[in-house]
Amino acid sequence: MVAGVRRDWTGAVELDVTADGRSLRALAYPALTGRPEPGDRVLLNVNALELGLGTGGYALVIAVPDRLPADPPGPGHVIKARYTPMQACVLAADEQGSPHHDVLRDADDLDGMPVVVADLHSALPAVLAALRADAPAPPVAAYVMPDGGALPVWFSRACAGLREAGWLAGTISVGQAYGGDLETVTLHTGLLAARHVLGADVAVVAQGPGNLGTGTRWGFSGVACGEAVNAVAVLGGRPVASLRISEADARDRHRGISHHSLTAYGRVALAPADVVVPELDGEFGARVYAQAEQLSPRHRLVRVRTDGLMEALRACPVPLSTMGRGPAEDPAYFLAAAAAGRHALVLARGDTPPSRGQAPGPHGPEPPGAASAP
């Protein structure tokens, strides 16, 4: 039974519900279930809640059985979350009948658009903060969400807040993900829609909240970062690889540069990318650069200064958190994502990073063996 409404944001409503004498937090997506109201009976899925998952720790509303919504109207015929009880019919930007079909039918080129690829959803606001901090007129930015984490874009309060603040021109959900401002069948058409429909100067590709990892070499959803680099390169974009870096994670495989980044970019990405290595102080900074060298020569290692980025992060209109840690607890993680945004801005403006040893601009001196982006 719904006891009350806690809050809502674009596409989602958070509820207090009672079930078997327990009080629970629940989440509903009104586009799928209708909007639950106090006093409504609701059918719940509690798998994530019972498992104690941090990101997905909600009871999820499957239906309001006494007040079912009408079948959604509209011309769309692309099914997301296919053959599940919660499958959704959407109008994809790339399907026949879409107003964008003619644009995307023969679209084949990103025109050199820089695309920042990141492992975790929490990198998105940090990337955008740097894009805006260094530019008097910020570039148009779009978020492309594949289906490795949360499927509904609506689950992300960060996306809702960034859209409301004007930091994003739009969101695009691809593959089995859904709920974006635009829907597409593949990552490739999602990237093309970012460029040719939303008019983006820069795109960010990162999974939704709730990545999956098994503690094995290959069993993690961030493997898709390598495939995203390949897709960007195939379409004539500029892949910018954001490294997942932590000085605070208790798990050794994620300290320094996470094995997720080293595997995805080092083994899965077959096309070259600009791998952004943030300038970090002391022994930890040296360790990070030494780890990054494993990704050379396939990729270009681009050393990017981090001065001013913490101030930019503090200007974010949404809370910053990764694995329960904020910038004060794990600054290296957020600085790495912001540094990738800083480099993407350089590419979007068509600037040439300074040569080795020069201080001006966002790129610091290059250590031996590092390459500058053209």
Short mmCIF file of C-alpha atoms in Angstrom, two decimals:
data_model
loop_
_atom_site.label_atom_id
_atom_site.label_comp_id
_atom_site.label_asym_id
_atom_site.label_seq_id
_atom_site.Cartn_x
_atom_site.Cartn_y
_atom_site.Cartn_z
CA MET A 1 0.00 0.00 0.00
CA VAL A 2 1.30 3.48 -0.87
CA ALA A 3 1.66 5.49 2.34
CA GLY A 4 2.94 8.68 0.73
CA VAL A 5 4.96 10.33 -2.02
CA ARG A 6 8.53 11.22 -1.04
CA ARG A 7 9.58 13.18 -4.15
CA ASP A 8 9.56 12.96 -7.88
CA TRP A 9 11.77 13.93 -10.79
CA THR A 10 11.53 13.57 -14.55
CA GLY A 11 10.09 10.13 -15.30
CA ALA A 12 10.09 8.75 -11.75
CA VAL A 13 8.30 9.04 -8.42
CA GLU A 14 9.71 7.86 -5.08
CA LEU A 15 7.20 6.46 -2.61
CA ASP A 16 6.80 5.24 0.94
CA VAL A 17 4.97 1.92 0.89
CA THR A 18 4.00 -0.67 3.47
CA ALA A 19 4.26 -4.40 2.77
CA ASP A 20 3.94 -7.25 5.26
CA GLY A 21 4.13 -4.79 8.11
CA ARG A 22 7.36 -3.21 6.81
CA SER A 23 7.92 0.32 5.60
CA LEU A 24 9.84 0.42 2.31
CA ARG A 25 11.12 2.93 -0.20
CA ALA A 26 9.68 2.25 -3.62
CA LEU A 27 10.19 3.69 -7.08
CA ALA A 28 7.66 3.89 -9.90
CA TYR A 29 7.99 4.97 -13.52
CA PRO A 30 4.61 6.56 -14.34
CA ALA A 31 5.09 6.13 -18.09
CA LEU A 32 4.97 2.37 -17.50
CA THR A 33 2.65 1.98 -14.51
CA GLY A 34 0.66 5.16 -14.18
CA ARG A 35 1.31 7.40 -11.19
CA PRO A 36 0.71 5.68 -7.82
CA GLU A 37 -1.05 7.80 -5.23
CA PRO A 38 -1.44 7.40 -1.44
CA GLY A 39 -3.87 4.62 -0.70
CA ASP A 40 -3.16 2.70 -3.92
CA ARG A 41 -2.32 -0.96 -3.82
CA VAL A 42 0.89 -1.64 -5.76
CA LEU A 43 2.59 -4.79 -6.99
CA LEU A 44 6.28 -4.70 -6.08
CA ASN A 45 9.52 -6.32 -7.20
CA VAL A 46 11.87 -6.42 -4.18
CA ASN A 47 14.84 -8.39 -5.57
CA ALA A 48 17.36 -5.54 -5.42
CA LEU A 49 16.11 -4.46 -2.02
CA GLU A 50 16.42 -7.94 -0.56
CA LEU A 51 19.96 -8.25 -1.97
CA GLY A 52 20.95 -4.97 -0.29
CA LEU A 53 22.14 -3.35 -3.51
CA GLY A 54 23.23 0.24 -2.94
CA THR A 55 22.22 1.75 -6.27
CA GLY A 56 19.13 -0.36 -6.80
CA GLY A 57 17.96 -0.47 -3.20
CA TYR A 58 14.32 0.23 -3.98
CA ALA A 59 11.19 -1.85 -4.17
CA LEU A 60 10.16 -1.31 -7.78
CA VAL A 61 6.52 -0.80 -8.70
CA ILE A 62 5.41 -3.27 -11.36
CA ALA A 63 1.76 -2.20 -11.51
CA VAL A 64 -1.06 -0.35 -9.79
CA PRO A 65 -3.50 -3.28 -10.22
CA ASP A 66 -6.66 -1.37 -9.30
CA ARG A 67 -5.92 1.46 -11.76
CA LEU A 68 -4.09 0.24 -14.84
CA PRO A 69 -2.91 2.89 -17.33
CA ALA A 70 -4.24 3.01 -20.85
CA ASP A 71 -2.14 1.43 -23.55
CA PRO A 72 0.36 4.03 -24.75
CA PRO A 73 -0.66 5.68 -28.03
CA GLY A 74 1.77 6.65 -30.72
CA PRO A 75 3.50 5.44 -33.86
CA GLY A 76 6.50 3.78 -32.21
CA HIS A 77 7.03 0.06 -32.63
CA VAL A 78 10.51 -0.51 -31.16
CA ILE A 79 10.35 -2.64 -28.01
CA LYS A 80 12.84 -2.07 -25.19
CA ALA A 81 13.41 -4.56 -22.34
CA ARG A 82 12.04 -7.04 -24.86
CA TYR A 83 10.03 -10.05 -23.77
CA THR A 84 10.06 -9.06 -20.13
CA PRO A 85 6.87 -8.22 -18.22
CA MET A 86 7.95 -4.56 -18.22
CA GLN A 87 8.74 -4.25 -21.92
CA ALA A 88 8.11 -0.76 -23.27
CA CYS A 89 7.10 0.31 -26.76
CA VAL A 90 8.90 3.46 -27.87
CA LEU A 91 9.33 5.60 -30.96
CA ALA A 92 13.00 5.26 -31.86
CA ALA A 93 14.67 8.18 -33.60
CA ASP A 94 16.06 5.84 -36.23
CA GLU A 95 12.85 3.94 -37.09
CA GLN A 96 10.46 4.60 -39.94
CA GLY A 97 7.79 7.02 -38.81
CA SER A 98 10.19 9.05 -36.70
CA PRO A 99 10.59 12.71 -37.65
CA HIS A 100 14.34 12.07 -37.46
CA HIS A 101 14.41 9.03 -39.73
CA ASP A 102 15.35 10.99 -42.85
CA VAL A 103 18.27 12.61 -41.02
CA LEU A 104 19.57 9.32 -39.63
CA ARG A 105 18.82 7.07 -42.62
CA ASP A 106 22.09 7.87 -44.34
CA ALA A 107 23.98 9.54 -41.48
CA ASP A 108 27.44 8.01 -41.26
CA ASP A 109 29.81 10.56 -39.76
CA LEU A 110 30.26 12.34 -36.43
CA ASP A 111 32.30 15.07 -38.14
CA GLY A 112 35.14 14.69 -35.66
CA MET A 113 32.90 15.22 -32.59
CA PRO A 114 34.74 14.35 -29.38
CA VAL A 115 33.01 11.64 -27.35
CA VAL A 116 34.02 11.04 -23.75
CA VAL A 117 33.70 7.38 -22.79
CA ALA A 118 33.47 6.59 -19.07
CA ASP A 119 32.85 3.45 -17.04
CA LEU A 120 30.52 4.72 -14.31
CA HIS A 121 27.44 6.94 -14.49
CA SER A 122 28.89 9.13 -11.73
CA ALA A 123 31.47 10.44 -14.19
CA LEU A 124 28.80 12.27 -16.23
CA PRO A 125 28.36 15.43 -14.11
CA ALA A 126 32.13 15.71 -13.55
CA VAL A 127 32.79 15.62 -17.31
CA LEU A 128 30.14 18.28 -17.90
CA ALA A 129 31.48 20.48 -15.09
CA ALA A 130 34.84 20.77 -16.86
CA LEU A 131 33.20 21.42 -20.23
CA ARG A 132 31.41 24.41 -18.74
CA ALA A 133 34.16 25.72 -16.48
CA ASP A 134 36.69 26.33 -19.23
CA ALA A 135 34.41 27.84 -21.87
CA PRO A 136 32.71 31.26 -21.90
CA ALA A 137 30.11 29.71 -24.21
CA PRO A 138 29.82 26.05 -23.17
CA PRO A 139 29.55 23.48 -25.94
CA VAL A 140 26.29 21.67 -26.58
CA ALA A 141 26.53 18.35 -24.71
CA ALA A 142 24.49 15.16 -25.03
CA TYR A 143 24.45 12.01 -22.93
CA VAL A 144 24.23 8.63 -24.63
CA MET A 145 23.23 5.84 -22.23
CA PRO A 146 23.82 2.21 -23.22
CA ASP A 147 22.22 -0.68 -21.38
CA GLY A 148 24.99 -1.95 -19.09
CA GLY A 149 23.52 -0.46 -15.91
CA ALA A 150 20.03 0.86 -15.23
CA LEU A 151 17.75 0.49 -18.22
CA PRO A 152 15.44 3.49 -17.61
CA VAL A 153 17.10 6.90 -17.91
CA TRP A 154 14.35 7.96 -15.49
CA PHE A 155 16.20 6.19 -12.66
CA SER A 156 18.97 8.82 -12.81
CA ARG A 157 18.33 11.87 -10.63
CA ALA A 158 21.62 13.22 -12.02
CA CYS A 159 20.23 13.26 -15.57
CA ALA A 160 17.07 14.99 -14.41
CA GLY A 161 19.04 17.65 -12.55
CA LEU A 162 21.53 18.21 -15.37
CA ARG A 163 18.72 18.60 -17.90
CA GLU A 164 16.89 21.03 -15.63
CA ALA A 165 20.07 23.08 -15.17
CA GLY A 166 20.62 23.27 -18.92
CA TRP A 167 23.87 21.32 -18.78
CA LEU A 168 22.57 18.69 -21.21
CA ALA A 169 20.87 19.29 -24.54
CA GLY A 170 19.30 15.86 -24.23
CA THR A 171 19.66 12.22 -23.30
CA ILE A 172 19.65 9.28 -25.70
CA SER A 173 18.91 5.76 -24.52
CA VAL A 174 20.28 3.01 -26.76
CA GLY A 175 20.02 -0.75 -27.05
CA GLN A 176 17.71 -2.08 -24.33
CA ALA A 177 17.89 1.16 -22.32
CA TYR A 178 14.88 3.47 -22.60
CA GLY A 179 13.38 6.70 -21.29
CA GLY A 180 15.76 9.16 -22.93
CA ASP A 181 14.72 12.28 -24.79
CA LEU A 182 15.55 10.21 -27.85
CA GLU A 183 15.56 6.43 -28.27
CA THR A 184 17.77 4.54 -30.70
CA VAL A 185 18.30 0.91 -31.58
CA THR A 186 22.11 0.92 -31.37
CA LEU A 187 24.94 2.91 -29.86
CA HIS A 188 25.97 3.91 -33.36
CA THR A 189 22.65 5.58 -34.18
CA GLY A 190 22.63 7.03 -30.67
CA LEU A 191 25.92 8.78 -31.35
CA LEU A 192 24.71 9.98 -34.75
CA ALA A 193 21.50 11.28 -33.17
CA ALA A 194 23.54 13.21 -30.61
CA ARG A 195 25.40 14.94 -33.40
CA HIS A 196 22.78 15.35 -36.12
CA VAL A 197 19.51 15.59 -34.17
CA LEU A 198 20.54 17.25 -30.90
CA GLY A 199 23.34 19.25 -32.53
CA ALA A 200 25.87 18.19 -29.89
CA ASP A 201 29.44 19.46 -29.95
CA VAL A 202 30.45 16.85 -27.35
CA ALA A 203 28.83 13.59 -26.29
CA VAL A 204 29.34 11.49 -23.18
CA VAL A 205 28.85 7.73 -23.24
CA ALA A 206 28.52 6.01 -19.85
CA GLN A 207 26.27 3.30 -18.51
CA GLY A 208 23.36 4.20 -16.29
CA PRO A 209 23.49 3.92 -12.51
CA GLY A 210 24.21 0.48 -11.13
CA ASN A 211 27.12 -1.09 -13.00
CA LEU A 212 27.65 -4.83 -12.68
CA GLY A 213 30.95 -6.45 -11.71
CA THR A 214 31.85 -9.99 -10.69
CA GLY A 215 35.47 -9.63 -9.60
CA THR A 216 36.60 -11.49 -12.72
CA ARG A 217 38.79 -10.23 -15.55
CA TRP A 218 35.96 -10.02 -18.10
CA GLY A 219 32.73 -10.16 -16.11
CA PHE A 220 31.85 -6.49 -15.74
CA SER A 221 29.51 -4.19 -17.62
CA GLY A 222 32.26 -1.61 -18.20
CA VAL A 223 33.70 -3.84 -20.94
CA ALA A 224 31.32 -1.82 -23.13
CA CYS A 225 33.67 1.17 -22.82
CA GLY A 226 36.03 -0.53 -25.27
CA GLU A 227 33.20 -1.18 -27.70
CA ALA A 228 32.13 2.46 -27.41
CA VAL A 229 35.63 3.60 -28.39
CA ASN A 230 35.38 1.40 -31.49
CA ALA A 231 31.95 2.78 -32.39
CA VAL A 232 33.10 6.39 -32.07
CA ALA A 233 36.13 5.73 -34.26
CA VAL A 234 34.14 3.87 -36.92
CA LEU A 235 31.83 6.88 -37.21
CA GLY A 236 34.61 9.43 -37.56
CA GLY A 237 34.46 10.83 -34.03
CA ARG A 238 37.26 11.48 -31.55
CA PRO A 239 37.17 8.91 -28.72
CA VAL A 240 38.28 10.39 -25.39
CA ALA A 241 38.85 7.64 -22.82
CA SER A 242 38.11 8.67 -19.23
CA LEU A 243 40.02 6.52 -16.76
CA ARG A 244 38.37 5.10 -13.66
CA ILE A 245 40.85 6.06 -10.94
CA SER A 246 40.59 5.75 -7.17
CA GLU A 247 42.85 6.35 -4.22
CA ALA A 248 40.14 5.36 -1.73
CA ASP A 249 38.64 2.10 -3.01
CA ALA A 250 39.36 -0.74 -0.60
CA ARG A 251 39.60 -3.23 -3.48
CA ASP A 252 43.12 -3.46 -4.86
CA ARG A 253 41.87 -4.11 -8.42
CA HIS A 254 40.26 -0.66 -8.43
CA ARG A 255 43.09 1.32 -6.77
CA GLY A 256 45.02 3.59 -9.05
CA ILE A 257 43.60 2.89 -12.50
CA SER A 258 40.84 0.30 -12.19
CA HIS A 259 41.30 -2.99 -14.02
CA HIS A 260 37.98 -2.09 -15.68
CA SER A 261 39.67 0.73 -17.60
CA LEU A 262 42.86 -1.23 -18.28
CA THR A 263 40.90 -4.17 -19.71
CA ALA A 264 38.28 -2.22 -21.65
CA TYR A 265 40.72 0.20 -23.27
CA GLY A 266 43.72 -2.12 -23.39
CA ARG A 267 42.05 -5.28 -24.70
CA VAL A 268 38.60 -4.44 -26.09
CA ALA A 269 39.17 -1.08 -27.77
CA LEU A 270 40.81 -1.83 -31.09
CA ALA A 271 40.71 1.76 -32.34
CA PRO A 272 43.06 4.39 -30.87
CA ALA A 273 41.68 6.87 -28.38
CA ASP A 274 42.97 9.85 -26.46
CA VAL A 275 43.45 8.37 -22.98
CA VAL A 276 43.32 11.27 -20.54
CA VAL A 277 45.74 10.95 -17.62
CA PRO A 278 45.04 13.60 -14.98
CA GLU A 279 48.00 15.26 -13.31
CA LEU A 280 47.94 13.97 -9.76
CA ASP A 281 50.53 14.67 -7.09
CA GLY A 282 53.13 12.47 -5.46
CA GLU A 283 53.62 8.74 -5.55
CA PHE A 284 49.98 8.11 -6.38
CA GLY A 285 50.21 10.31 -9.48
CA ALA A 286 53.35 8.49 -10.58
CA ARG A 287 51.62 5.14 -10.05
CA VAL A 288 48.67 6.23 -12.17
CA TYR A 289 50.90 7.31 -15.04
CA ALA A 290 52.90 4.09 -14.88
CA GLN A 291 49.66 2.10 -15.09
CA ALA A 292 48.44 4.24 -17.99
CA GLU A 293 51.56 3.42 -19.96
CA GLN A 294 50.16 -0.09 -20.37
CA LEU A 295 47.68 1.47 -22.81
CA SER A 296 50.41 2.89 -25.05
CA PRO A 297 51.24 2.75 -27.95
CA ARG A 298 47.75 1.67 -29.07
CA HIS A 299 46.33 4.82 -27.50
CA ARG A 300 47.61 8.38 -27.15
CA LEU A 301 48.28 9.24 -23.52
CA VAL A 302 47.30 12.87 -22.95
CA ARG A 303 48.40 14.43 -19.67
CA VAL A 304 45.86 17.05 -18.54
CA ARG A 305 46.26 19.59 -15.77
CA THR A 306 43.73 19.48 -12.95
CA ASP A 307 44.09 22.99 -11.54
CA GLY A 308 40.70 24.65 -11.14
CA LEU A 309 38.78 21.42 -11.65
CA MET A 310 37.85 20.92 -8.01
CA GLU A 311 36.25 24.37 -8.05
CA ALA A 312 34.38 23.38 -11.20
CA LEU A 313 33.14 20.22 -9.52
CA ARG A 314 31.77 22.23 -6.62
CA ALA A 315 29.59 24.14 -9.11
CA CYS A 316 27.73 20.97 -10.18
CA PRO A 317 23.95 21.34 -9.88
CA VAL A 318 23.66 17.70 -8.74
CA PRO A 319 25.38 15.82 -5.91
CA LEU A 320 28.62 14.04 -6.82
CA SER A 321 29.01 10.52 -5.51
CA THR A 322 30.69 7.31 -6.63
CA MET A 323 30.49 4.09 -4.63
CA GLY A 324 29.22 6.20 -1.74
CA ARG A 325 32.22 8.57 -1.86
CA GLY A 326 32.23 12.24 -2.81
CA PRO A 327 35.06 14.46 -4.08
CA ALA A 328 36.40 14.97 -0.55
CA GLU A 329 36.77 11.20 -0.01
CA ASP A 330 38.02 10.23 -3.47
CA PRO A 331 39.17 13.33 -5.37
CA ALA A 332 41.19 11.38 -7.94
CA TYR A 333 38.07 9.73 -9.37
CA PHE A 334 36.27 13.00 -10.03
CA LEU A 335 39.39 14.82 -11.23
CA ALA A 336 40.00 12.07 -13.80
CA ALA A 337 36.49 12.45 -15.23
CA ALA A 338 36.73 16.24 -15.21
CA ALA A 339 40.13 16.10 -16.94
CA ALA A 340 38.53 14.07 -19.74
CA GLY A 341 35.92 16.80 -20.10
CA ARG A 342 38.64 19.45 -20.21
CA HIS A 343 40.41 17.62 -23.02
CA ALA A 344 37.15 17.08 -24.93
CA LEU A 345 36.56 20.83 -24.82
CA VAL A 346 39.99 21.42 -26.39
CA LEU A 347 39.07 19.07 -29.22
CA ALA A 348 35.59 20.57 -29.65
CA ARG A 349 37.04 24.07 -29.99
CA GLY A 350 39.60 22.84 -32.49
CA ASP A 351 42.47 24.01 -30.30
CA THR A 352 45.86 22.36 -30.50
CA PRO A 353 47.22 21.28 -27.11
CA PRO A 354 50.57 22.91 -26.32
CA SER A 355 53.72 21.02 -27.12
CA ARG A 356 55.78 19.27 -24.48
CA GLY A 357 57.05 21.53 -21.74
CA GLN A 358 54.59 24.37 -22.26
CA ALA A 359 52.38 25.43 -19.36
CA PRO A 360 49.53 27.46 -20.93
CA GLY A 361 46.18 25.89 -21.67
CA PRO A 362 44.55 22.85 -20.12
CA HIS A 363 47.36 20.43 -20.98
CA GLY A 364 50.42 20.31 -18.83
CA PRO A 365 53.96 19.23 -19.74
CA GLU A 366 54.13 15.79 -21.25
CA PRO A 367 56.37 13.23 -19.57
CA PRO A 368 58.62 11.14 -21.81
CA GLY A 369 56.61 8.79 -23.97
CA ALA A 370 53.36 10.73 -23.76
CA ALA A 371 51.65 11.98 -26.88
CA SER A 372 49.71 15.17 -27.38
CA ALA A 373 46.41 15.13 -29.14
CA PRO A 374 46.59 16.80 -32.54
#
